[in-house]
Amino acid sequence: MPLYRDEAIVLRTHKLGEADRIITMLTRDHGRVRAVAKGVRRTTSRWGSRLEPFTHVDLQFAEGRTLDTITQAETLTLFHSGIGLDYDRYTAGTAMLETADRLVHEEGEPAPQQYLLLVGGLRVLAQGDRLPRHVLDSYLLRSLSVAGYAPSFEACARCGLVGPHRWFNVSMGGALCTTCRVPGSATPSPETLTHLGALLSGDWDTVGGAEDRTSRQASGLVAAYLSWHLDRNLRSLEYVES
């Protein structure tokens, strides 16, 4: 039975039989992987705790016909210790895991940028130096950009006219000039569009200086943009405090 190794972030788990679990994870080299962890629900299991959501692990897999099997697990980072005890960080982190699970939907297809983005986002979130809402929104915008859905916050998403512009439409890809605006477009404040651009580029000085109402308006637009491209709402976003 062929073996291989990879690093991974555990995204979610569900029970299988009486003692096993199916672990869904995002790996560095193999993209999204679902694998069986045998016996991890037994109290005597030595490494069941290493295969919980938010855990960064080094794994060995045995290839199977339908699902691979995890044969070894070594903890690299326990992000849960810095995330799980704080409600805001936990709900933001859960939304990040769900987003990664949705955006990388083809199993076995390498997605190294998404993997590195998730690891970096969880590390910043666990450190607690930035507002969870800011970390989450920045991660969502960047992960969408990596997936090919980069929004425009300065130039018109339709004609390319350099802004700033007054209008924003999620279905059109971002900011719109007066000529290109379509019915149903939002009219965010100029400060909100600047804040969104800073979240996408990682300009944390600008992000940190935003007023609360600007940050909240930006979060609403990010959630709407994400839902449009995923074609459904994230369940975990319902618990993130706006």
Coordinates of N, CA and C in Angstrom, one line a residue:
M1 N 0.8 -1.2 0.0 CA 0.0 0.0 0.0 C 0.9 1.3 0.0
P2 N 0.9 2.1 -1.1 CA 1.7 3.2 -1.2 C 1.5 4.2 0.0
L3 N 2.6 4.9 0.5 CA 2.5 5.8 1.5 C 3.0 7.2 1.0
Y4 N 2.5 8.3 1.6 CA 3.0 9.6 1.3 C 2.8 10.5 2.5
R5 N 3.5 11.6 2.6 CA 3.5 12.5 3.7 C 3.0 13.9 3.2
D6 N 2.4 14.7 4.1 CA 2.0 16.1 3.7 C 1.7 16.8 5.0
E7 N 1.8 18.1 4.9 CA 1.3 19.0 6.0 C -0.1 19.4 5.7
A8 N -0.9 19.6 6.8 CA -2.3 19.9 6.6 C -2.8 20.8 7.7
I9 N -3.9 21.5 7.4 CA -4.8 22.1 8.4 C -6.1 21.3 8.5
V10 N -6.5 20.8 9.6 CA -7.7 20.1 9.7 C -8.9 21.1 9.6
L11 N -9.8 20.8 8.7 CA -10.9 21.7 8.5 C -12.2 21.3 9.2
R12 N -12.5 20.0 9.2 CA -13.7 19.5 9.9 C -13.5 18.0 10.0
T13 N -14.4 17.4 10.8 CA -14.4 15.9 11.0 C -15.8 15.4 11.1
H14 N -16.0 14.2 10.9 CA -17.3 13.5 11.2 C -17.1 12.1 11.5
K15 N -18.0 11.5 12.3 CA -17.9 10.2 12.8 C -18.0 9.1 11.7
L16 N -17.3 8.1 11.8 CA -17.4 6.9 10.9 C -17.4 5.7 11.8
G17 N -18.4 4.9 11.7 CA -18.5 3.7 12.6 C -18.5 4.0 14.0
E18 N -18.0 3.1 14.8 CA -18.0 3.2 16.3 C -16.7 4.0 16.8
A19 N -15.6 3.9 16.1 CA -14.4 4.5 16.7 C -13.6 5.4 15.7
D20 N -14.0 5.4 14.5 CA -13.2 6.1 13.5 C -13.8 7.5 13.2
R21 N -13.0 8.3 12.4 CA -13.5 9.6 11.9 C -13.0 9.8 10.5
I22 N -13.8 10.5 9.7 CA -13.3 11.0 8.4 C -12.8 12.4 8.7
I23 N -11.6 12.7 8.3 CA -11.0 14.0 8.5 C -10.9 14.7 7.2
T24 N -11.4 15.9 7.1 CA -11.3 16.7 5.9 C -10.3 17.8 6.2
M25 N -9.3 17.9 5.3 CA -8.2 18.8 5.6 C -7.7 19.5 4.3
L26 N -7.0 20.6 4.5 CA -6.3 21.3 3.4 C -4.9 21.1 3.5
T27 N -4.2 20.4 2.5 CA -2.8 20.0 2.6 C -2.0 21.0 1.7
R28 N -0.7 21.0 2.0 CA 0.2 21.8 1.3 C 0.4 21.3 -0.2
D29 N 0.5 20.0 -0.4 CA 0.9 19.5 -1.7 C -0.3 18.8 -2.4
H30 N -1.3 18.4 -1.7 CA -2.4 17.6 -2.3 C -3.7 18.2 -2.2
G31 N -3.8 19.5 -1.9 CA -5.0 20.2 -1.8 C -6.0 19.7 -0.8
R32 N -7.2 19.7 -1.1 CA -8.2 19.2 -0.1 C -8.2 17.7 -0.1
V33 N -8.1 17.1 1.1 CA -8.0 15.6 1.2 C -9.0 15.2 2.3
R34 N -9.7 14.1 2.0 CA -10.5 13.4 3.0 C -9.9 12.1 3.3
A35 N -9.7 11.8 4.6 CA -9.0 10.5 4.9 C -9.6 10.0 6.2
V36 N -9.5 8.7 6.4 CA -10.0 8.0 7.6 C -8.9 8.0 8.6
A37 N -9.3 8.3 9.8 CA -8.4 8.2 11.0 C -9.0 7.1 11.9
K38 N -8.4 5.9 11.9 CA -9.0 4.8 12.6 C -8.7 4.8 14.1
G39 N -9.8 4.5 14.8 CA -9.6 4.4 16.3 C -9.5 5.7 17.1
V40 N -9.6 6.9 16.4 CA -9.3 8.1 17.1 C -10.4 8.5 18.1
R41 N -11.5 7.9 18.0 CA -12.6 8.2 19.0 C -12.5 7.4 20.3
R42 N -11.6 6.5 20.3 CA -11.4 5.7 21.5 C -10.6 6.5 22.6
T43 N -10.9 6.3 23.8 CA -10.2 7.1 24.9 C -8.7 6.8 24.9
T44 N -8.4 5.6 24.4 CA -7.0 5.2 24.5 C -6.2 5.7 23.3
S45 N -6.8 6.4 22.3 CA -6.1 6.8 21.2 C -5.0 7.8 21.5
R46 N -3.8 7.7 21.0 CA -2.7 8.5 21.3 C -2.7 9.8 20.5
W47 N -3.4 9.8 19.4 CA -3.3 11.0 18.5 C -4.6 11.6 18.0
G48 N -5.7 11.2 18.7 CA -7.0 11.7 18.2 C -7.1 13.2 18.4
S49 N -6.5 13.8 19.5 CA -6.5 15.2 19.7 C -5.8 16.0 18.7
R50 N -4.9 15.3 17.9 CA -4.1 16.0 16.9 C -4.9 16.2 15.6
L51 N -6.1 15.6 15.5 CA -6.8 15.6 14.3 C -8.2 16.4 14.6
E52 N -8.1 17.5 15.2 CA -9.3 18.3 15.5 C -9.1 19.6 14.6
P53 N -10.3 20.2 14.3 CA -10.2 21.5 13.5 C -9.3 22.5 14.2
F54 N -8.6 23.3 13.3 CA -7.6 24.3 13.7 C -6.2 23.7 13.9
T55 N -6.0 22.4 13.9 CA -4.7 21.8 14.1 C -3.9 21.8 12.9
H56 N -2.7 22.2 13.0 CA -1.7 22.1 11.9 C -0.8 20.9 12.1
V57 N -0.9 20.0 11.2 CA -0.2 18.7 11.5 C 0.6 18.2 10.3
D58 N 1.6 17.4 10.6 CA 2.4 16.6 9.6 C 1.8 15.2 9.6
L59 N 1.4 14.7 8.4 CA 0.7 13.4 8.4 C 1.4 12.5 7.4
Q60 N 1.2 11.2 7.7 CA 1.5 10.1 6.8 C 0.2 9.4 6.4
F61 N 0.0 9.2 5.1 CA -1.2 8.6 4.6 C -0.8 7.3 3.8
A62 N -1.8 6.4 3.9 CA -1.7 5.2 3.1 C -2.8 5.3 2.1
E63 N -2.5 5.2 0.8 CA -3.5 5.3 -0.3 C -4.5 4.2 -0.2
G64 N -5.7 4.6 -0.5 CA -6.8 3.6 -0.5 C -7.6 3.7 -1.8
R65 N -8.5 2.8 -2.0 CA -9.3 2.8 -3.2 C -10.3 4.0 -3.2
T66 N -11.0 4.3 -2.1 CA -11.9 5.4 -2.1 C -11.4 6.5 -1.2
L67 N -11.0 6.2 0.0 CA -10.4 7.1 1.0 C -9.1 6.7 1.4
D68 N -8.1 7.6 1.6 CA -6.8 7.3 2.1 C -7.0 7.1 3.6
T69 N -6.0 6.5 4.3 CA -6.0 6.3 5.7 C -4.8 7.0 6.3
I70 N -5.0 7.8 7.4 CA -4.0 8.4 8.2 C -3.3 7.4 9.0
T71 N -2.0 7.2 8.9 CA -1.2 6.3 9.7 C -0.3 6.9 10.7
Q72 N 0.0 8.2 10.5 CA 0.8 8.9 11.5 C 0.4 10.3 11.5
A73 N 0.5 10.9 12.7 CA 0.2 12.4 12.9 C 1.1 13.0 13.9
E74 N 1.7 14.1 13.5 CA 2.6 14.8 14.4 C 2.1 16.3 14.4
T75 N 1.9 16.8 15.6 CA 1.4 18.2 15.7 C 2.5 19.2 15.3
L76 N 2.2 20.2 14.5 CA 3.1 21.3 14.1 C 2.7 22.5 14.9
T77 N 1.4 22.9 14.9 CA 0.9 24.1 15.6 C -0.5 23.8 16.1
L78 N -0.7 24.1 17.4 CA -2.1 23.9 18.0 C -2.7 25.3 17.9
F79 N -3.3 25.7 16.8 CA -3.9 27.0 16.7 C -5.1 27.1 17.6
H80 N -5.7 26.0 17.9 CA -6.9 26.0 18.8 C -6.6 26.6 20.2
S81 N -5.4 26.5 20.6 CA -5.1 27.0 22.0 C -5.2 28.5 22.0
G82 N -4.9 29.2 20.9 CA -5.0 30.6 20.8 C -6.3 31.2 20.2
I83 N -7.2 30.2 19.7 CA -8.4 30.6 19.1 C -9.6 30.1 19.8
G84 N -9.6 28.9 20.4 CA -10.8 28.3 20.9 C -11.4 28.9 22.1
L85 N -10.6 29.6 22.9 CA -11.1 30.2 24.2 C -11.6 31.6 24.0
D86 N -11.6 32.1 22.8 CA -12.1 33.5 22.6 C -13.2 33.4 21.5
Y87 N -14.4 33.8 21.9 CA -15.6 33.7 21.0 C -15.4 34.3 19.6
D88 N -14.9 35.6 19.6 CA -14.7 36.3 18.4 C -13.7 35.6 17.5
R89 N -12.6 35.2 18.1 CA -11.5 34.5 17.3 C -12.0 33.1 16.8
Y90 N -12.8 32.4 17.7 CA -13.3 31.1 17.3 C -14.2 31.2 16.1
T91 N -15.2 32.1 16.2 CA -16.2 32.2 15.1 C -15.5 32.7 13.8
A92 N -14.6 33.6 13.9 CA -13.8 34.1 12.7 C -13.0 32.9 12.1
G93 N -12.3 32.2 13.0 CA -11.6 31.0 12.5 C -12.4 29.9 11.9
T94 N -13.6 29.7 12.5 CA -14.5 28.7 11.9 C -14.9 29.1 10.5
A95 N -15.2 30.4 10.3 CA -15.5 30.9 9.0 C -14.4 30.7 8.0
M96 N -13.2 30.9 8.5 CA -12.0 30.7 7.6 C -11.9 29.3 7.2
L97 N -12.1 28.3 8.1 CA -12.0 26.9 7.8 C -13.1 26.5 6.7
E98 N -14.3 27.0 7.0 CA -15.4 26.7 6.1 C -15.1 27.3 4.7
T99 N -14.6 28.5 4.6 CA -14.3 29.1 3.3 C -13.2 28.3 2.6
A100 N -12.2 27.9 3.3 CA -11.2 27.0 2.6 C -11.8 25.7 2.1
D101 N -12.7 25.2 2.9 CA -13.3 23.9 2.5 C -14.2 24.1 1.2
R102 N -14.8 25.3 1.1 CA -15.7 25.6 -0.1 C -14.9 26.0 -1.3
L103 N -13.9 26.8 -1.1 CA -13.1 27.3 -2.3 C -12.2 26.2 -2.9
V104 N -11.7 25.3 -2.1 CA -10.9 24.3 -2.6 C -11.7 23.0 -2.7
H105 N -12.6 22.9 -3.7 CA -13.6 21.8 -3.7 C -13.1 20.6 -4.4
E106 N -12.1 20.7 -5.3 CA -11.6 19.5 -6.0 C -10.6 18.8 -5.2
E107 N -10.9 17.5 -4.8 CA -10.0 16.8 -3.9 C -8.8 16.3 -4.7
G108 N -7.6 16.4 -4.1 CA -6.4 16.0 -4.7 C -5.7 17.0 -5.6
E109 N -6.4 18.1 -5.8 CA -5.8 19.2 -6.7 C -5.0 20.1 -5.8
P110 N -3.6 20.2 -6.1 CA -2.8 21.1 -5.3 C -3.3 22.5 -5.2
A111 N -3.3 23.1 -4.0 CA -3.7 24.5 -3.8 C -2.8 25.2 -2.8
P112 N -1.5 25.3 -3.2 CA -0.5 25.7 -2.2 C -0.7 27.1 -1.7
Q113 N -1.2 28.0 -2.6 CA -1.5 29.4 -2.1 C -2.6 29.5 -1.1
Q114 N -3.7 28.7 -1.3 CA -4.8 28.7 -0.4 C -4.3 28.1 1.0
Y115 N -3.5 27.1 0.9 CA -2.9 26.4 2.1 C -2.1 27.4 2.9
L116 N -1.2 28.1 2.3 CA -0.3 29.0 3.0 C -1.1 30.2 3.5
L117 N -2.1 30.7 2.7 CA -2.9 31.8 3.2 C -3.7 31.4 4.4
L118 N -4.2 30.2 4.5 CA -5.0 29.7 5.7 C -4.0 29.6 6.9
V119 N -2.9 29.0 6.7 CA -1.9 28.9 7.8 C -1.6 30.2 8.3
G120 N -1.3 31.2 7.4 CA -0.9 32.5 7.9 C -2.0 33.2 8.6
G121 N -3.2 33.1 8.0 CA -4.4 33.7 8.7 C -4.7 33.2 10.0
L122 N -4.6 31.9 10.2 CA -4.9 31.3 11.5 C -3.8 31.7 12.5
R123 N -2.5 31.8 12.0 CA -1.5 32.2 12.9 C -1.7 33.6 13.5
V124 N -2.0 34.5 12.6 CA -2.3 35.9 13.0 C -3.5 36.0 13.9
L125 N -4.6 35.2 13.6 CA -5.8 35.2 14.4 C -5.4 34.7 15.8
A126 N -4.6 33.6 15.9 CA -4.3 33.0 17.2 C -3.4 33.9 18.1
Q127 N -2.6 34.8 17.4 CA -1.8 35.7 18.2 C -2.6 36.7 18.9
G128 N -3.7 37.1 18.4 CA -4.6 38.0 19.0 C -4.2 39.5 19.0
D129 N -3.3 39.8 18.1 CA -2.8 41.2 18.0 C -3.7 42.1 17.1
R130 N -4.6 41.5 16.3 CA -5.5 42.2 15.4 C -6.9 41.8 15.7
L131 N -7.8 42.7 15.3 CA -9.3 42.4 15.5 C -9.6 41.2 14.7
P132 N -10.3 40.2 15.3 CA -10.7 39.0 14.5 C -11.5 39.4 13.2
R133 N -12.4 40.4 13.3 CA -13.1 40.8 12.1 C -12.2 41.2 11.0
H134 N -11.2 41.9 11.3 CA -10.2 42.4 10.3 C -9.4 41.2 9.7
V135 N -9.0 40.3 10.6 CA -8.3 39.1 10.1 C -9.1 38.3 9.2
L136 N -10.4 38.1 9.6 CA -11.3 37.3 8.8 C -11.6 38.0 7.4
D137 N -11.9 39.3 7.4 CA -12.2 39.9 6.2 C -11.0 39.9 5.2
S138 N -9.8 40.2 5.8 CA -8.6 40.1 4.9 C -8.4 38.8 4.3
Y139 N -8.6 37.7 5.2 CA -8.4 36.4 4.7 C -9.5 36.1 3.6
L140 N -10.7 36.4 3.8 CA -11.8 36.1 2.8 C -11.5 36.8 1.5
L141 N -11.1 38.1 1.5 CA -10.7 38.8 0.2 C -9.5 38.2 -0.5
R142 N -8.5 37.8 0.3 CA -7.3 37.2 -0.3 C -7.6 35.8 -0.9
S143 N -8.4 35.0 -0.1 CA -8.7 33.7 -0.6 C -9.5 33.7 -1.9
L144 N -10.5 34.7 -1.9 CA -11.3 34.9 -3.2 C -10.4 35.3 -4.3
S145 N -9.4 36.2 -4.0 CA -8.5 36.7 -5.1 C -7.7 35.5 -5.6
V146 N -7.2 34.7 -4.7 CA -6.4 33.5 -5.2 C -7.2 32.6 -6.0
A147 N -8.5 32.5 -5.7 CA -9.4 31.6 -6.4 C -9.8 32.2 -7.7
G148 N -9.4 33.4 -8.0 CA -9.7 34.0 -9.3 C -10.9 35.0 -9.3
Y149 N -11.3 35.4 -8.1 CA -12.4 36.3 -7.9 C -12.0 37.6 -7.3
A150 N -10.9 38.1 -7.7 CA -10.3 39.4 -7.1 C -11.3 40.5 -7.3
P151 N -11.7 41.2 -6.2 CA -12.6 42.3 -6.4 C -11.8 43.6 -6.7
S152 N -12.5 44.6 -7.3 CA -11.8 45.8 -7.6 C -12.4 46.9 -6.7
F153 N -11.6 47.6 -6.0 CA -12.0 48.7 -5.1 C -11.6 50.1 -5.5
E154 N -10.8 50.2 -6.5 CA -10.3 51.5 -7.0 C -10.8 51.7 -8.4
A155 N -10.4 50.9 -9.4 CA -10.8 51.1 -10.8 C -12.2 50.5 -11.0
C156 N -12.9 51.0 -11.9 CA -14.3 50.4 -12.2 C -14.1 49.0 -12.7
A157 N -14.8 48.1 -12.1 CA -14.7 46.7 -12.4 C -15.2 46.4 -13.8
R158 N -16.0 47.3 -14.4 CA -16.6 47.0 -15.7 C -15.8 47.6 -16.9
C159 N -15.4 48.9 -16.7 CA -14.7 49.6 -17.8 C -13.2 49.9 -17.5
G160 N -12.8 49.8 -16.2 CA -11.4 50.0 -15.8 C -11.1 51.5 -15.5
L161 N -12.1 52.4 -15.5 CA -11.8 53.8 -15.2 C -11.3 53.9 -13.8
V162 N -10.2 54.6 -13.6 CA -9.6 54.8 -12.3 C -10.5 55.6 -11.4
G163 N -10.7 55.2 -10.2 CA -11.6 55.9 -9.3 C -10.9 56.9 -8.4
P164 N -11.4 57.2 -7.3 CA -12.5 56.4 -6.5 C -13.8 56.6 -7.1
H165 N -14.7 55.5 -6.9 CA -16.0 55.5 -7.4 C -17.0 55.4 -6.3
R166 N -18.2 55.7 -6.6 CA -19.3 55.8 -5.5 C -20.0 54.5 -5.4
W167 N -20.1 53.7 -6.4 CA -20.9 52.5 -6.5 C -20.2 51.2 -6.3
F168 N -20.9 50.2 -5.8 CA -20.2 48.9 -5.6 C -21.3 47.8 -5.8
N169 N -20.9 46.8 -6.6 CA -21.9 45.7 -6.9 C -21.2 44.4 -6.9
V170 N -21.6 43.5 -6.1 CA -20.9 42.2 -5.9 C -21.0 41.3 -7.2
S171 N -22.1 41.4 -7.9 CA -22.2 40.6 -9.1 C -21.3 41.1 -10.3
M172 N -20.9 42.4 -10.2 CA -20.1 43.0 -11.3 C -18.6 42.9 -10.9
G173 N -18.3 42.6 -9.7 CA -16.9 42.4 -9.4 C -16.3 43.5 -8.6
G174 N -17.1 44.5 -8.1 CA -16.6 45.5 -7.2 C -17.1 46.9 -7.5
A175 N -16.2 47.9 -7.4 CA -16.5 49.3 -7.6 C -17.0 49.5 -9.1
L176 N -17.9 50.4 -9.2 CA -18.4 50.8 -10.5 C -18.5 52.3 -10.6
C177 N -18.2 52.8 -11.8 CA -18.3 54.3 -12.1 C -19.7 54.6 -12.3
T178 N -20.0 55.9 -12.4 CA -21.4 56.3 -12.6 C -22.0 55.8 -13.9
T179 N -21.2 55.7 -15.0 CA -21.7 55.2 -16.3 C -22.0 53.8 -16.2
C180 N -21.2 53.0 -15.5 CA -21.4 51.5 -15.5 C -22.2 51.0 -14.4
R181 N -22.7 51.8 -13.5 CA -23.4 51.3 -12.3 C -24.7 50.6 -12.8
V182 N -25.1 49.6 -12.1 CA -26.3 48.9 -12.4 C -27.3 48.9 -11.2
P183 N -28.6 48.7 -11.5 CA -29.6 48.7 -10.4 C -29.2 47.7 -9.3
G184 N -29.4 48.2 -8.1 CA -29.1 47.3 -6.9 C -27.7 47.5 -6.4
S185 N -27.0 48.4 -7.0 CA -25.6 48.6 -6.5 C -25.6 49.3 -5.1
A186 N -24.7 49.0 -4.3 CA -24.5 49.6 -3.0 C -23.8 50.9 -3.1
T187 N -23.9 51.8 -2.2 CA -23.2 53.1 -2.2 C -22.3 53.2 -0.9
P188 N -21.3 52.4 -0.8 CA -20.4 52.5 0.4 C -19.7 53.9 0.5
S189 N -19.3 54.2 1.7 CA -18.5 55.5 1.8 C -17.2 55.3 1.2
P190 N -16.5 56.4 0.8 CA -15.2 56.3 0.3 C -14.2 55.6 1.3
E191 N -14.4 55.9 2.6 CA -13.6 55.3 3.6 C -13.7 53.8 3.6
T192 N -14.9 53.3 3.3 CA -15.1 51.8 3.3 C -14.4 51.2 2.2
L193 N -14.4 51.8 1.0 CA -13.7 51.2 -0.1 C -12.2 51.3 0.1
T194 N -11.7 52.3 0.7 CA -10.3 52.4 1.1 C -9.9 51.3 2.1
H195 N -10.8 51.1 3.0 CA -10.6 50.0 4.0 C -10.6 48.7 3.4
L196 N -11.5 48.4 2.4 CA -11.5 47.1 1.7 C -10.2 46.9 0.9
G197 N -9.8 48.0 0.3 CA -8.5 47.8 -0.5 C -7.3 47.5 0.5
A198 N -7.3 48.1 1.6 CA -6.3 47.9 2.6 C -6.3 46.5 3.1
L199 N -7.5 45.9 3.4 CA -7.7 44.5 3.8 C -7.1 43.6 2.8
L200 N -7.4 43.9 1.5 CA -6.9 43.0 0.4 C -5.4 43.1 0.2
S201 N -4.8 44.3 0.4 CA -3.4 44.4 0.2 C -2.5 44.2 1.4
G202 N -3.2 44.1 2.6 CA -2.5 43.9 3.8 C -1.9 45.1 4.4
D203 N -2.5 46.3 4.1 CA -2.0 47.6 4.7 C -2.7 47.7 6.1
W204 N -2.0 47.1 7.1 CA -2.6 47.0 8.4 C -2.6 48.3 9.1
D205 N -1.8 49.3 8.8 CA -1.8 50.6 9.4 C -3.1 51.3 9.0
T206 N -3.5 51.2 7.8 CA -4.8 51.8 7.3 C -6.0 51.0 7.9
V207 N -5.9 49.7 7.9 CA -7.0 48.9 8.5 C -7.2 49.2 9.9
G208 N -6.1 49.3 10.7 CA -6.2 49.6 12.1 C -6.8 50.9 12.5
G209 N -6.7 51.9 11.5 CA -7.2 53.2 11.8 C -8.6 53.4 11.4
A210 N -9.3 52.4 10.9 CA -10.6 52.6 10.4 C -11.6 52.7 11.6
E211 N -12.6 53.5 11.3 CA -13.7 53.7 12.3 C -14.5 52.4 12.4
D212 N -15.2 52.2 13.5 CA -16.0 50.9 13.6 C -17.1 50.8 12.6
R213 N -17.8 51.9 12.3 CA -18.9 51.9 11.3 C -18.3 51.6 9.9
T214 N -17.1 52.0 9.6 CA -16.5 51.7 8.3 C -16.1 50.2 8.2
S215 N -15.6 49.7 9.3 CA -15.2 48.3 9.4 C -16.5 47.4 9.2
R216 N -17.5 47.8 9.9 CA -18.8 47.0 9.8 C -19.4 47.0 8.4
Q217 N -19.4 48.2 7.8 CA -19.9 48.3 6.4 C -19.1 47.4 5.5
A218 N -17.8 47.4 5.7 CA -16.9 46.6 4.8 C -17.1 45.1 5.0
S219 N -17.3 44.7 6.3 CA -17.6 43.3 6.6 C -18.9 42.8 5.9
G220 N -19.9 43.7 5.8 CA -21.1 43.3 5.1 C -20.9 43.1 3.6
L221 N -20.1 44.0 3.0 CA -19.8 43.9 1.6 C -18.9 42.6 1.3
V222 N -18.0 42.3 2.2 CA -17.2 41.1 2.0 C -18.0 39.9 2.1
A223 N -18.9 39.8 3.1 CA -19.8 38.7 3.2 C -20.7 38.5 2.0
A224 N -21.2 39.6 1.5 CA -22.1 39.5 0.3 C -21.3 39.1 -0.9
Y225 N -20.1 39.6 -1.1 CA -19.2 39.2 -2.2 C -18.8 37.7 -2.1
L226 N -18.5 37.2 -0.9 CA -18.2 35.8 -0.7 C -19.4 34.9 -1.1
S227 N -20.6 35.3 -0.6 CA -21.8 34.5 -0.8 C -22.1 34.4 -2.3
W228 N -21.9 35.5 -3.0 CA -22.2 35.5 -4.4 C -21.3 34.5 -5.2
H229 N -20.0 34.5 -4.8 CA -19.1 33.6 -5.6 C -19.2 32.2 -5.1
L230 N -19.6 31.9 -3.9 CA -19.8 30.6 -3.4 C -21.2 30.0 -3.8
D231 N -22.1 30.9 -4.2 CA -23.5 30.6 -4.6 C -24.3 30.1 -3.4
R232 N -23.8 30.5 -2.2 CA -24.6 30.2 -1.0 C -23.9 30.9 0.2
N233 N -24.7 31.1 1.3 CA -24.1 31.7 2.5 C -23.2 30.7 3.3
L234 N -22.3 31.2 4.0 CA -21.5 30.4 4.9 C -22.3 30.3 6.2
R235 N -22.5 29.1 6.7 CA -23.3 28.9 7.9 C -22.5 29.6 9.1
S236 N -21.2 29.5 9.1 CA -20.4 30.0 10.2 C -20.4 31.5 10.3
L237 N -20.7 32.2 9.2 CA -20.7 33.6 9.2 C -21.9 34.2 10.0
E238 N -22.9 33.4 10.2 CA -24.0 33.8 11.0 C -23.7 34.0 12.5
Y239 N -22.6 33.4 12.9 CA -22.2 33.6 14.3 C -21.1 34.6 14.5
V240 N -20.6 35.1 13.4 CA -19.5 36.2 13.6 C -20.2 37.5 13.9
E241 N -19.8 38.1 15.0 CA -20.4 39.4 15.4 C -20.0 40.5 14.5
S242 N -21.0 41.2 13.9 CA -20.7 42.2 13.0 C -20.5 43.6 13.7

